PDB file of C-alpha atoms in Angstrom:
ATOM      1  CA  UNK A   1     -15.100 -58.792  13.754  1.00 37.00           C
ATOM      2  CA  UNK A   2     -17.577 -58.381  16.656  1.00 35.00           C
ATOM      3  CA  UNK A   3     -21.235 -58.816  15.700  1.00 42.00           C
ATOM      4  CA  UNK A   4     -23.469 -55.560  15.608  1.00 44.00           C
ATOM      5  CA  UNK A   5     -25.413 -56.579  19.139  1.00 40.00           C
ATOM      6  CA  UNK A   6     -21.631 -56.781  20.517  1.00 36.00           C
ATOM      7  CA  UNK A   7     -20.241 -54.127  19.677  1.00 39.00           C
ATOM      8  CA  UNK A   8     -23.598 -52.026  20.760  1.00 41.00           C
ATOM      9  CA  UNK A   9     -22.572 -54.005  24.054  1.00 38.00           C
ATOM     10  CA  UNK A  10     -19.425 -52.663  24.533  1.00 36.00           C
ATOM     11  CA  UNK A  11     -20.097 -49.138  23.542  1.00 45.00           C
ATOM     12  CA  UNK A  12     -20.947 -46.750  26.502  1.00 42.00           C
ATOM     13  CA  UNK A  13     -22.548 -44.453  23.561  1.00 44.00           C
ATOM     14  CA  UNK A  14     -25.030 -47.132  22.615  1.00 48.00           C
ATOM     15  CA  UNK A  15     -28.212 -45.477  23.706  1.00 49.00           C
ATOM     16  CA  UNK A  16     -29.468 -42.984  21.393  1.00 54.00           C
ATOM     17  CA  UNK A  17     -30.451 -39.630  23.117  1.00 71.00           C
ATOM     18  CA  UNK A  18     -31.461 -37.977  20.096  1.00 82.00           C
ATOM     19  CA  UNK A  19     -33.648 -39.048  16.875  1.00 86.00           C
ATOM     20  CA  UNK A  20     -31.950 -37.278  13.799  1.00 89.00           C
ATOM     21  CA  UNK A  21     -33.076 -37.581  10.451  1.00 90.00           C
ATOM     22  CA  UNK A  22     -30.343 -36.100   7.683  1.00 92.00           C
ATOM     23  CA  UNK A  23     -31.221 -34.606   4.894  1.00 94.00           C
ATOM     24  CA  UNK A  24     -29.040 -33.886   1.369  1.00 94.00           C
ATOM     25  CA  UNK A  25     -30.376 -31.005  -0.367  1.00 96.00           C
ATOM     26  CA  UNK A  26     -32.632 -31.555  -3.933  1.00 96.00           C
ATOM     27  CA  UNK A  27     -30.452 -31.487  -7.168  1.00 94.00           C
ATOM     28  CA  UNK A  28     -28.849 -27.985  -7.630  1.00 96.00           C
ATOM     29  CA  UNK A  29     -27.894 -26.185 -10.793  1.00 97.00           C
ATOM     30  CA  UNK A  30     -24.464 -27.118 -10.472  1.00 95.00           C
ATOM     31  CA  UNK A  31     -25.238 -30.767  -9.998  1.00 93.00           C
ATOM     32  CA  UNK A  32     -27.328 -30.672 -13.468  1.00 94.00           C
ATOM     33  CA  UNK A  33     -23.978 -29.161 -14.865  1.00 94.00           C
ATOM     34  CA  UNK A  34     -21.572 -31.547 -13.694  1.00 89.00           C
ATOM     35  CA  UNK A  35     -23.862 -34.941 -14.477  1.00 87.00           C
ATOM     36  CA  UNK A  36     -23.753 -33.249 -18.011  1.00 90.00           C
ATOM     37  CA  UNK A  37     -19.552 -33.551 -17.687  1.00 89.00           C
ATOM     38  CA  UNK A  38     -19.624 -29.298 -17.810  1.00 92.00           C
ATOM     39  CA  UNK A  39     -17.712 -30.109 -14.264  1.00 90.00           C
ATOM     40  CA  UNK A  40     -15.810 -26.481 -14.550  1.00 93.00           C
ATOM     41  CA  UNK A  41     -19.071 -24.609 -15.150  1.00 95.00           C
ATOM     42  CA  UNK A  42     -20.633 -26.241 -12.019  1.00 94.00           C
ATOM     43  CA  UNK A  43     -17.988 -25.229  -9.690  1.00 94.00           C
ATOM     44  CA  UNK A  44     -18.043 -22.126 -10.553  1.00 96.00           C
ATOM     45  CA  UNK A  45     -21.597 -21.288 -10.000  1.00 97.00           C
ATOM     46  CA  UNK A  46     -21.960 -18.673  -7.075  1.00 97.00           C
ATOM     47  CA  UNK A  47     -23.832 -20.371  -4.860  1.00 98.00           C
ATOM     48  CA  UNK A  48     -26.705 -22.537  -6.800  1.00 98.00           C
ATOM     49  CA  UNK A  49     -30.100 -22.793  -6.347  1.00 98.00           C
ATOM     50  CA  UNK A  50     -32.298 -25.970  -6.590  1.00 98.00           C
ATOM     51  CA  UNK A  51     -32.898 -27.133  -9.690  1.00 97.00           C
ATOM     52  CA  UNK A  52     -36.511 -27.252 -11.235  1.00 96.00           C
ATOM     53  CA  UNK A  53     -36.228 -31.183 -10.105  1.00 95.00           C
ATOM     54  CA  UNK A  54     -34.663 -29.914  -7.010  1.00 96.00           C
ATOM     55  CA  UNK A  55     -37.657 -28.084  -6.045  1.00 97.00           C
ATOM     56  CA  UNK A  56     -39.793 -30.910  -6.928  1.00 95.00           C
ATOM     57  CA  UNK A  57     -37.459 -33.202  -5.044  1.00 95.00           C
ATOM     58  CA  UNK A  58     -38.014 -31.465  -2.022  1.00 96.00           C
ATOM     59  CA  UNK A  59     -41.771 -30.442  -2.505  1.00 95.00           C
ATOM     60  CA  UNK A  60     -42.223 -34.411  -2.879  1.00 93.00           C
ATOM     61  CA  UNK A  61     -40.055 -35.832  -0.027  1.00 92.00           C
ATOM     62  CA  UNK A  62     -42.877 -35.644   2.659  1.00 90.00           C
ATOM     63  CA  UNK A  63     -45.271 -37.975   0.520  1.00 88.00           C
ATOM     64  CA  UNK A  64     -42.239 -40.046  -1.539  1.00 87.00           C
ATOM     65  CA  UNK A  65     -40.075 -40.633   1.709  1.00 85.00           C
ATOM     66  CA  UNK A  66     -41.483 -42.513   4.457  1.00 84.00           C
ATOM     67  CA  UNK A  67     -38.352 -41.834   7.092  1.00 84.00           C
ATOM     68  CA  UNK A  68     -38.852 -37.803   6.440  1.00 87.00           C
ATOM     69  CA  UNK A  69     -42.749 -38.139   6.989  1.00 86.00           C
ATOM     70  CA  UNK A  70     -42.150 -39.809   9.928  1.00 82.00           C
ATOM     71  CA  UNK A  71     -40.046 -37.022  11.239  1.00 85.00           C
ATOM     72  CA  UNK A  72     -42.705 -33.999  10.643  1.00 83.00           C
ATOM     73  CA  UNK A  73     -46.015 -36.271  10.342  1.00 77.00           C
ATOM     74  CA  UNK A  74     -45.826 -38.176  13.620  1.00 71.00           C
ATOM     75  CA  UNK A  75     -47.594 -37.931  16.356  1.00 76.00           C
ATOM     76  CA  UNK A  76     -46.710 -34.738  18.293  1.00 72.00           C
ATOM     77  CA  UNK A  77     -44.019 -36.339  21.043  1.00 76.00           C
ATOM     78  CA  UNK A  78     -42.653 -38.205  18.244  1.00 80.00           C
ATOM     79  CA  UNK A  79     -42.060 -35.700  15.326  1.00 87.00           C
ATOM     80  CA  UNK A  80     -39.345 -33.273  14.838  1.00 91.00           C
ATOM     81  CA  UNK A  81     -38.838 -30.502  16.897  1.00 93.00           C
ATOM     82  CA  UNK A  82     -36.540 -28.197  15.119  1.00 96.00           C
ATOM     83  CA  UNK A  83     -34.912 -28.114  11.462  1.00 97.00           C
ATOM     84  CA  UNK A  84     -30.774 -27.454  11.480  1.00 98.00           C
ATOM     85  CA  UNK A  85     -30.162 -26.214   8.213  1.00 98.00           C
ATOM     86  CA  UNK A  86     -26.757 -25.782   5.922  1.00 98.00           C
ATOM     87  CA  UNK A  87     -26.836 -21.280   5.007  1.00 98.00           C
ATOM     88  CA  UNK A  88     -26.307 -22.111   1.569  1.00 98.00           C
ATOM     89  CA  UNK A  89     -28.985 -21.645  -0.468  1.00 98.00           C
ATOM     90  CA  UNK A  90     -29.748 -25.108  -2.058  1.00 98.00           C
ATOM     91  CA  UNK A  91     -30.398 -26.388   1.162  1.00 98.00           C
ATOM     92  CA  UNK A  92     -31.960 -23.563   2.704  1.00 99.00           C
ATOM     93  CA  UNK A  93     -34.227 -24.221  -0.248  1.00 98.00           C
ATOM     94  CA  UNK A  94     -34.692 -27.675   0.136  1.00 98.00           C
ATOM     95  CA  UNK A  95     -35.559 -26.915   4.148  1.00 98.00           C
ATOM     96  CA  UNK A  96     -38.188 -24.728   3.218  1.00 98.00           C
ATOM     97  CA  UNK A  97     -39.989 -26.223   0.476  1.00 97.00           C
ATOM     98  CA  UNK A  98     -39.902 -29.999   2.413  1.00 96.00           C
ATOM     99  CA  UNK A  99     -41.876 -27.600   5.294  1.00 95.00           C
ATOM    100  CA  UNK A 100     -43.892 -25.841   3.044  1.00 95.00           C
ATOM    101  CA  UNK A 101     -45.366 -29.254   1.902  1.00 94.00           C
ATOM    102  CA  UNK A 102     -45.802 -30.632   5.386  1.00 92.00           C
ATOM    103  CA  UNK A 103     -47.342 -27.320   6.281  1.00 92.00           C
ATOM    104  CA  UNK A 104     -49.719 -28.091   3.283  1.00 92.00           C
ATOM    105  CA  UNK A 105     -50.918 -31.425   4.693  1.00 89.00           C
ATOM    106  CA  UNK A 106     -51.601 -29.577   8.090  1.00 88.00           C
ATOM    107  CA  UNK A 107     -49.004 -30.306   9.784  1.00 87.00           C
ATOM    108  CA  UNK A 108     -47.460 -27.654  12.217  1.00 87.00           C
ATOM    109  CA  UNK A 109     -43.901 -27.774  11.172  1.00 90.00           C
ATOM    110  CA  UNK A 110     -40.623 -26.642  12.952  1.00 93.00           C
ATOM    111  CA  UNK A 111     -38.605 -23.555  12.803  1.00 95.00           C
ATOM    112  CA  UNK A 112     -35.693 -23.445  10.401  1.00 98.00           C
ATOM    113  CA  UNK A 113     -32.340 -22.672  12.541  1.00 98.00           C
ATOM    114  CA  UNK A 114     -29.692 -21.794   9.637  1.00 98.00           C
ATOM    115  CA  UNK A 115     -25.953 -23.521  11.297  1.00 98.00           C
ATOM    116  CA  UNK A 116     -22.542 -22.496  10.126  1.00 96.00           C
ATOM    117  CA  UNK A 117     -20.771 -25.430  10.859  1.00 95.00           C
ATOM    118  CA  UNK A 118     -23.258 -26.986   7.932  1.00 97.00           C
ATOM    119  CA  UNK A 119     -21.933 -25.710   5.560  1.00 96.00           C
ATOM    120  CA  UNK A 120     -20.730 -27.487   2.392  1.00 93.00           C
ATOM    121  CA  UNK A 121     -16.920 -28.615   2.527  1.00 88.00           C
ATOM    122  CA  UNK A 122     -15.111 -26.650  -1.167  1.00 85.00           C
ATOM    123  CA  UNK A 123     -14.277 -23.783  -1.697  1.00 87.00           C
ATOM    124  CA  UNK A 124     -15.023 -23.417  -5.359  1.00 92.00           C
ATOM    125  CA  UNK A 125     -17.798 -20.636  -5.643  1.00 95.00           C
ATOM    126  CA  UNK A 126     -20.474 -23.415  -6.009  1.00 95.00           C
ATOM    127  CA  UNK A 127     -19.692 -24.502  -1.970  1.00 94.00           C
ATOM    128  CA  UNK A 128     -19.196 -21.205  -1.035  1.00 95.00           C
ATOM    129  CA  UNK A 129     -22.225 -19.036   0.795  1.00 96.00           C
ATOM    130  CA  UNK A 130     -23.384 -15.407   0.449  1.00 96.00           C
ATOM    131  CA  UNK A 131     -23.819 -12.687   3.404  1.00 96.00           C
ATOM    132  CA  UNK A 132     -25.859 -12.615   5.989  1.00 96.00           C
ATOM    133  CA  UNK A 133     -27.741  -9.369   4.679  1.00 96.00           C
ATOM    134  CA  UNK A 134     -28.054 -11.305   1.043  1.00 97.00           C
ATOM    135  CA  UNK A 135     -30.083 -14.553   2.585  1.00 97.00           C
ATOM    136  CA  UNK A 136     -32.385 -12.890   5.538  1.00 97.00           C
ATOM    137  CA  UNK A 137     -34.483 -11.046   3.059  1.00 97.00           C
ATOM    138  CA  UNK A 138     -35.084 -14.201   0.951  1.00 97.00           C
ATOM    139  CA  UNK A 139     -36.125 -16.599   3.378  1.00 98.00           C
ATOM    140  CA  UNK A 140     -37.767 -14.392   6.075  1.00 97.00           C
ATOM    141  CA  UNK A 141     -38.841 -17.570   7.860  1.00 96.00           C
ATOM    142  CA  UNK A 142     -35.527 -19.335   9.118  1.00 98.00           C
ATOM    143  CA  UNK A 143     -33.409 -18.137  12.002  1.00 98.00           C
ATOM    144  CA  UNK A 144     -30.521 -16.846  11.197  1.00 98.00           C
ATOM    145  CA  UNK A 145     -28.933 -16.166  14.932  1.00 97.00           C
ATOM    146  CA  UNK A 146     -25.944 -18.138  14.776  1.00 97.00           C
ATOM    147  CA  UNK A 147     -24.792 -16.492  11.662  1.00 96.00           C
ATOM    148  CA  UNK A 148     -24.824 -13.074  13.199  1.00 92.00           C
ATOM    149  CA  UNK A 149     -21.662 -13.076  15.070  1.00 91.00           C
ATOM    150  CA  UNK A 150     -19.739 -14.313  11.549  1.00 91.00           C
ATOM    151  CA  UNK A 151     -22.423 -12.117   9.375  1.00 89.00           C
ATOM    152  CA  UNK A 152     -19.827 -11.506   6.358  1.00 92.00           C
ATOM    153  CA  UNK A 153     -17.631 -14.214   6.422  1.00 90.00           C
ATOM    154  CA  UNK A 154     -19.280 -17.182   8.073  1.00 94.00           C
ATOM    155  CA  UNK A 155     -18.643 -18.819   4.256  1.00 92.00           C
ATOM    156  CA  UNK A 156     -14.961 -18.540   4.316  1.00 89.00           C
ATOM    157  CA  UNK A 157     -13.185 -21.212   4.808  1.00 85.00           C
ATOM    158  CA  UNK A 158      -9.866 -23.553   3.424  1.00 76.00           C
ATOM    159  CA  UNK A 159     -11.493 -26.579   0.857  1.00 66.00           C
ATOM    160  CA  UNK A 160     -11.017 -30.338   1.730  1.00 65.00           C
ATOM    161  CA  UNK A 161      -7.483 -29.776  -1.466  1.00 63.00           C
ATOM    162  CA  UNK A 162      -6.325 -26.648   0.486  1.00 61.00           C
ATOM    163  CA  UNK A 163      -5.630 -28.387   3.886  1.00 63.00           C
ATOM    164  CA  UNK A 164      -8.508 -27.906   5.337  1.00 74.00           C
ATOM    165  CA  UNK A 165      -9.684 -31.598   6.555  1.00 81.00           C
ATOM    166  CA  UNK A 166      -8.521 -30.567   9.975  1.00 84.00           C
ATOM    167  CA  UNK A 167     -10.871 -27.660  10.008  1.00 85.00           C
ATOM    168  CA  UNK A 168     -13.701 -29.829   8.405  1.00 85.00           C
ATOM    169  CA  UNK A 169     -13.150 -32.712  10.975  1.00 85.00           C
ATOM    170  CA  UNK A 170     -13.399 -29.881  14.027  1.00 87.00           C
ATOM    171  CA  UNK A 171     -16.500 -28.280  12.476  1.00 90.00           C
ATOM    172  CA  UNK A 172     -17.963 -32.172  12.642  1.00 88.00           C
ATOM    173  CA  UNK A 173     -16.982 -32.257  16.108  1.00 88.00           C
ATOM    174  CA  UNK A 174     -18.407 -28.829  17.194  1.00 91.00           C
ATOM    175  CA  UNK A 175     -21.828 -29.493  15.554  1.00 92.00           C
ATOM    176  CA  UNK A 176     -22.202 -32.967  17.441  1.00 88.00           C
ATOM    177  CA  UNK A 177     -21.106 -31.366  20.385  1.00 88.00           C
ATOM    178  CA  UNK A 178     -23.542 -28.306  20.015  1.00 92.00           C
ATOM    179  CA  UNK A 179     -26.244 -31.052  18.753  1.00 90.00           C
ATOM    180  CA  UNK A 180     -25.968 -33.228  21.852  1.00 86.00           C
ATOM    181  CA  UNK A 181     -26.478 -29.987  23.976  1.00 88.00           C
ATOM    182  CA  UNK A 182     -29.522 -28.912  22.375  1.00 91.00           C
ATOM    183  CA  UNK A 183     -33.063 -29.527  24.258  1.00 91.00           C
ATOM    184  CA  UNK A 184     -34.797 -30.772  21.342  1.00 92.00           C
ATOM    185  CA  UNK A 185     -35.059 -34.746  21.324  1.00 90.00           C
ATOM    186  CA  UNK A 186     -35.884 -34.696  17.865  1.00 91.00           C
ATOM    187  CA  UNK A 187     -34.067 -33.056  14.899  1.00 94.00           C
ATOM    188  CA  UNK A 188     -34.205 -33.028  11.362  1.00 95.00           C
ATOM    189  CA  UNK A 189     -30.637 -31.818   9.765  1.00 96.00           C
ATOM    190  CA  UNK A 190     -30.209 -30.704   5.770  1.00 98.00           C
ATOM    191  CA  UNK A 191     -26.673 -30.558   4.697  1.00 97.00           C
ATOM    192  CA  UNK A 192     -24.207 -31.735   1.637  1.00 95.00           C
ATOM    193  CA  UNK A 193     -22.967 -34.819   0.770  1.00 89.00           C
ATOM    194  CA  UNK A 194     -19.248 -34.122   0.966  1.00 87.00           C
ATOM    195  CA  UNK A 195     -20.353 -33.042   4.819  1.00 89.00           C
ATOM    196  CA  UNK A 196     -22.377 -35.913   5.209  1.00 87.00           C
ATOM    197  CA  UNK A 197     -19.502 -38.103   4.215  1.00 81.00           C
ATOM    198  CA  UNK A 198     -16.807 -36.862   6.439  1.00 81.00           C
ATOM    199  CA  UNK A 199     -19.854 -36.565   9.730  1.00 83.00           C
ATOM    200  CA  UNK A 200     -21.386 -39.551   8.845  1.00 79.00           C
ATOM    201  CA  UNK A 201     -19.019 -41.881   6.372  1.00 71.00           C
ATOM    202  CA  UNK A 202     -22.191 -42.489   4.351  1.00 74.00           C
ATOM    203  CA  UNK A 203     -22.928 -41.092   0.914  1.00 75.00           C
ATOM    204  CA  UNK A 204     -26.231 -39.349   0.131  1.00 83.00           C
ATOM    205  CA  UNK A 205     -27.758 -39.530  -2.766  1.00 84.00           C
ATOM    206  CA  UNK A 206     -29.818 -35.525  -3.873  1.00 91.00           C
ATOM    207  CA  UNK A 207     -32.955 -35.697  -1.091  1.00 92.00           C
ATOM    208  CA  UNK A 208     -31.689 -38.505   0.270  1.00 89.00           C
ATOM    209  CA  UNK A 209     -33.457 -39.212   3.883  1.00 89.00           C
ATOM    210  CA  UNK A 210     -31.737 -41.399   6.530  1.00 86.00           C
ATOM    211  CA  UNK A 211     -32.119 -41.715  10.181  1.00 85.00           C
ATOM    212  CA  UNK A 212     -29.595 -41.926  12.524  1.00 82.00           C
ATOM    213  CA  UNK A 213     -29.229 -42.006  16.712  1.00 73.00           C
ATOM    214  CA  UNK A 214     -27.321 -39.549  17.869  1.00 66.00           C
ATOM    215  CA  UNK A 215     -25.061 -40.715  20.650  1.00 61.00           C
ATOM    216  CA  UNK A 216     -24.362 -38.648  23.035  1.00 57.00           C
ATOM    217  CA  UNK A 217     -21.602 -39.549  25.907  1.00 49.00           C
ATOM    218  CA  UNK A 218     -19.984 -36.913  28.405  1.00 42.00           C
ATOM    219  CA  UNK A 219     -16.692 -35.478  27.305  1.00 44.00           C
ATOM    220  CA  UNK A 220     -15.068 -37.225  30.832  1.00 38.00           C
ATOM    221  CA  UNK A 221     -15.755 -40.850  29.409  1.00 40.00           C
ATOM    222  CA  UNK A 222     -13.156 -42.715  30.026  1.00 34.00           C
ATOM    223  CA  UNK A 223     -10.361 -42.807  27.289  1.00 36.00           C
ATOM    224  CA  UNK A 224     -11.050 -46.525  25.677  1.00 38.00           C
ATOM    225  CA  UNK A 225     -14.552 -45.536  25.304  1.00 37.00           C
ATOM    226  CA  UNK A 226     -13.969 -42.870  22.928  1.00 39.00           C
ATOM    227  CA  UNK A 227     -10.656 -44.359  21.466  1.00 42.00           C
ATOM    228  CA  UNK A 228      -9.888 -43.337  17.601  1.00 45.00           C
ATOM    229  CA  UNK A 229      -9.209 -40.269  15.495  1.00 48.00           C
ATOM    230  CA  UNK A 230     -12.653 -38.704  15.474  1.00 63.00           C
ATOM    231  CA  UNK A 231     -14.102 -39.847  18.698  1.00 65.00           C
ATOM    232  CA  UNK A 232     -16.452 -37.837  18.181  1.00 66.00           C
ATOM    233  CA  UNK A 233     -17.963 -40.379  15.107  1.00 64.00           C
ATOM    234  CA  UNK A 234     -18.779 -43.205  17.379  1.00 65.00           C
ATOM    235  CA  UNK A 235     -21.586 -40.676  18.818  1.00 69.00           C
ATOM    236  CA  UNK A 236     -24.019 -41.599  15.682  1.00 72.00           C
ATOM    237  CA  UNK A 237     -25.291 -44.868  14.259  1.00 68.00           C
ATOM    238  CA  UNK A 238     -27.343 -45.342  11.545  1.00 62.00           C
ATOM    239  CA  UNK A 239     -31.022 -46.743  12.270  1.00 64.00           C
ATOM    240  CA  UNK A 240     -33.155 -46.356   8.753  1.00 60.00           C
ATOM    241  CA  UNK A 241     -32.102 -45.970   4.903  1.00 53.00           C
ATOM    242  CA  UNK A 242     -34.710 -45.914   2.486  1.00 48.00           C
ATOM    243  CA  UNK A 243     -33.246 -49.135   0.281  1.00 41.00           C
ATOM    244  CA  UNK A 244     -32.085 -52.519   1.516  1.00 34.00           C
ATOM    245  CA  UNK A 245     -29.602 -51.754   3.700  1.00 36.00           C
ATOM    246  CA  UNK A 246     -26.219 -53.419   4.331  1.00 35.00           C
ATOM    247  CA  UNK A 247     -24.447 -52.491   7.566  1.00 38.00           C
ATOM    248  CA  UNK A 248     -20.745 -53.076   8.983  1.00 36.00           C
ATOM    249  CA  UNK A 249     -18.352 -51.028  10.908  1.00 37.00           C
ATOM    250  CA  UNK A 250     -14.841 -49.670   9.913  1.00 39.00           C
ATOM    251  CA  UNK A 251     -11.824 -50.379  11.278  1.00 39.00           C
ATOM    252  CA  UNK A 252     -12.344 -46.986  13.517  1.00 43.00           C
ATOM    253  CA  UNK A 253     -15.521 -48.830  15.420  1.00 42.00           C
ATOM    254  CA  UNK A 254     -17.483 -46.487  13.291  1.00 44.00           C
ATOM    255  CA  UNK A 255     -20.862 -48.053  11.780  1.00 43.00           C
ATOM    256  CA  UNK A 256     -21.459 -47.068   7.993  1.00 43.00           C
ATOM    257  CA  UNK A 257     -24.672 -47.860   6.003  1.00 42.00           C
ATOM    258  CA  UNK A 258     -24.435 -48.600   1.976  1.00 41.00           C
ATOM    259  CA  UNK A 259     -28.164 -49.650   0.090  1.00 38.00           C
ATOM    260  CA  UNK A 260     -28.873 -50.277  -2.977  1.00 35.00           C
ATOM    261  CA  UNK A 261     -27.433 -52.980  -4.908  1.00 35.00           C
ATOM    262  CA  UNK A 262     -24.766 -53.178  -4.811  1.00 36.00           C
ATOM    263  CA  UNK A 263     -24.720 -51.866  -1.510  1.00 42.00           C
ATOM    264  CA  UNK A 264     -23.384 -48.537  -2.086  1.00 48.00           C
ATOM    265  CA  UNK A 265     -26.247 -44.982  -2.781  1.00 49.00           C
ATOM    266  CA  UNK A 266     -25.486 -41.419  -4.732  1.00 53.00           C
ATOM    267  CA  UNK A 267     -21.872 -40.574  -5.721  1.00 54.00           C
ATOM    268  CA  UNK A 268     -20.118 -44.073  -5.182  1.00 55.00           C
ATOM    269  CA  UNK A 269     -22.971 -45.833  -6.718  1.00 57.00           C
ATOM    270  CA  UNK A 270     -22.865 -44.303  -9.523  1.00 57.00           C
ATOM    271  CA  UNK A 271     -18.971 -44.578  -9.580  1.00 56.00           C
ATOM    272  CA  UNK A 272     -18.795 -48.059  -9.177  1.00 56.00           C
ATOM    273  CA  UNK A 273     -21.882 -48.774 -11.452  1.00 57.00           C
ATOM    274  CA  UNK A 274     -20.077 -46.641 -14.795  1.00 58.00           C
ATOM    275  CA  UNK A 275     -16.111 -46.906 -14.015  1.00 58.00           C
ATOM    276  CA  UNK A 276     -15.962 -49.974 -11.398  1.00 59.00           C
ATOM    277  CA  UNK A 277     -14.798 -50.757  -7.625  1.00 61.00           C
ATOM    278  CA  UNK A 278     -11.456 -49.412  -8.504  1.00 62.00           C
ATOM    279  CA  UNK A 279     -12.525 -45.784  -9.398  1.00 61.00           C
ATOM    280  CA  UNK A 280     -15.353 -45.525  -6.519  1.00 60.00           C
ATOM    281  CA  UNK A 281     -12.759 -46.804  -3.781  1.00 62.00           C
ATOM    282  CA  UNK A 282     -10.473 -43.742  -5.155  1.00 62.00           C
ATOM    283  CA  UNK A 283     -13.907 -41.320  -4.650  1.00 59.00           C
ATOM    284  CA  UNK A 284     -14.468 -42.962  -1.318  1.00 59.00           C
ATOM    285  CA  UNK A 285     -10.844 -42.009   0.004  1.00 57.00           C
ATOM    286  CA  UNK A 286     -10.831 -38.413  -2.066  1.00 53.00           C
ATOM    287  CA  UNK A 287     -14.109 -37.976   0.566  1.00 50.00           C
ATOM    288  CA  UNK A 288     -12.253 -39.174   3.391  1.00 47.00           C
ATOM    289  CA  UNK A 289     -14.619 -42.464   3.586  1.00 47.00           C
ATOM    290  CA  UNK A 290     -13.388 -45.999   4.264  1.00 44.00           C
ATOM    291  CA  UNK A 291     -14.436 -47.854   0.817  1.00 41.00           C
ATOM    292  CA  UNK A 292     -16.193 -51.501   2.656  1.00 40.00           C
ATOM    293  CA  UNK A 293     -14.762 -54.490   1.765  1.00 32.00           C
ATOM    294  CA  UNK A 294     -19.187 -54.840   0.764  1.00 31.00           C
ATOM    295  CA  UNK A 295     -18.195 -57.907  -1.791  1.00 28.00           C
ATOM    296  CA  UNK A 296     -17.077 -60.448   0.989  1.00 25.00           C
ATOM    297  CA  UNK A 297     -20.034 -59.604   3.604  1.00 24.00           C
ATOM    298  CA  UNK A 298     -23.534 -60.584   4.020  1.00 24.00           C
ATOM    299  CA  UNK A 299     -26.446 -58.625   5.268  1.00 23.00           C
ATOM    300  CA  UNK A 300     -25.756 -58.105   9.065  1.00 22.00           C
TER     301      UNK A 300
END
């Protein structure tokens, strides 16, 4: 295996052109009901909101998350210039009340820019959105333009058990390639962790924070720069988790960051932690991640 410098060598994508911090939403009601094993009940909650933790979660994330206050509290050529949110509520929520905090502190925040392609990955009622006429009146303050053309049905869509990877992987693709066309240097983006680990093969933990470069190369690079599946996943790189951080690549060229100890964060963590390396490798492939070989490897 290549070192990290040599690989970043090789790859004509290595220069960031974008600073991206992403964003899981703040525990939802349906994530209170399935850590209390009512899994059923959880899915089947239209749409959840946050969570009275939730909403602390995300009121708290400017002061409790160093990476996020550096993406609204920095200087002004060096904070964000535009929030990408998921439509579905939790993390419309989440959006707004991080803001609403930095707004607090005096900081002139972003607009909110609600994006389809966000969206989380199930289709049990719990991952699945509400109309475009249902969310405008309830959060007056993000744009909702890119919803308009799919108004009614932007939400419908085949789940990750239905077939629908295929799908999933293209909305990845689309969003990188509509985020790499975007003027804004600087972008903040709140999503969902199933999302997060089919974009980003990294597994977020509820108001999880962690920067990432997002590398942009034209679509006429030459073939062998771009070789894999999912070219399109050799476009980011992780550059700050909040915990000690242990980072190697996949077999795809892709790098993936685990912290904590041991190394993994959120859903896996907890796997491996209460059922073992067995039973969070088998939650690592059901997400479509590549479970690290993390017991034979160092800090890089």
């Amino acid at each position: 295996m290549l070192p990290p410098k040599a690989r970043r060598a090789l790859d004509p994508c290595q220069r960031p052109s974008k600073r991206v911090w992403c964003v899981r939403h703040g525990q939802a009601e349906h994530n209170v009901l399935m850590d209390q094993g009512r899994s059923q009940e959880g899915r089947n909650l239209p749409d959840p909101h946050l969570s009275s933790d939730g909403i602390r979660q995300a009121r708290s994330i400017v002061e409790e998350s160093p990476i996020f206050r550096s993406a609204l509290c920095s200087r002004p050529n060096e904070c964000a210039e535009l929030v990408v949110s998921s439509p579905c509520w939790r993390a419309l929520q989440t959006a707004r009340e991080a803001c609403n905090a930095a707004r607090a502190l005096g900081v002139k925040v972003p607009r909110i820019l609600a994006h389809p392609d966000l969206q989380e990955c199930g289709e049990y009622p719990c991952d699945t959105g509400q109309p475009l006429s249902v969310l405008q009146p309830e959060f007056p303050e993000v744009d909702f333009s890119l919803l308009a053309p799919c108004a009614n049905d932007w939400f419908i869509k085949p789940g990750v058990k239905s077939g629908g990877i295929p799908l999933l992987l293209k909305r990845c693709e689309n969003f990188t390639d509509w985020l790499a066309s975007r003027p804004e240097a600087r972008v903040v983006v709140v999503a969902h962790s199933t999302l997060f680990a089919f974009m980003l093969e990294v597994d977020f933990a509820n108001c999880e924070v962690i920067e990432v470069g997002h590398l942009w190369a034209p679509r006429a690079a030459a073939p062998e720069a771009v070789e894999g599946p999912e070219p399109w996943r050799r476009r980011w790189r992780i550059e700050q988790a909040a915990d000690r951080v242990v980072p190697f690549y996949s077999s795809k060229g892709t790098r993936i960051t685990m912290h904590g100890s041991p190394p993994l964060s959120g859903t896996l963590k907890t796997c491996y932690e209460v059922r073992g390396e067995r039973s969070a490798k088998a939650t690592a492939q059901r997400a479509g991640m590549e479970f690290p070989l993390w017991m034979s490897m160092g800090v890089a």
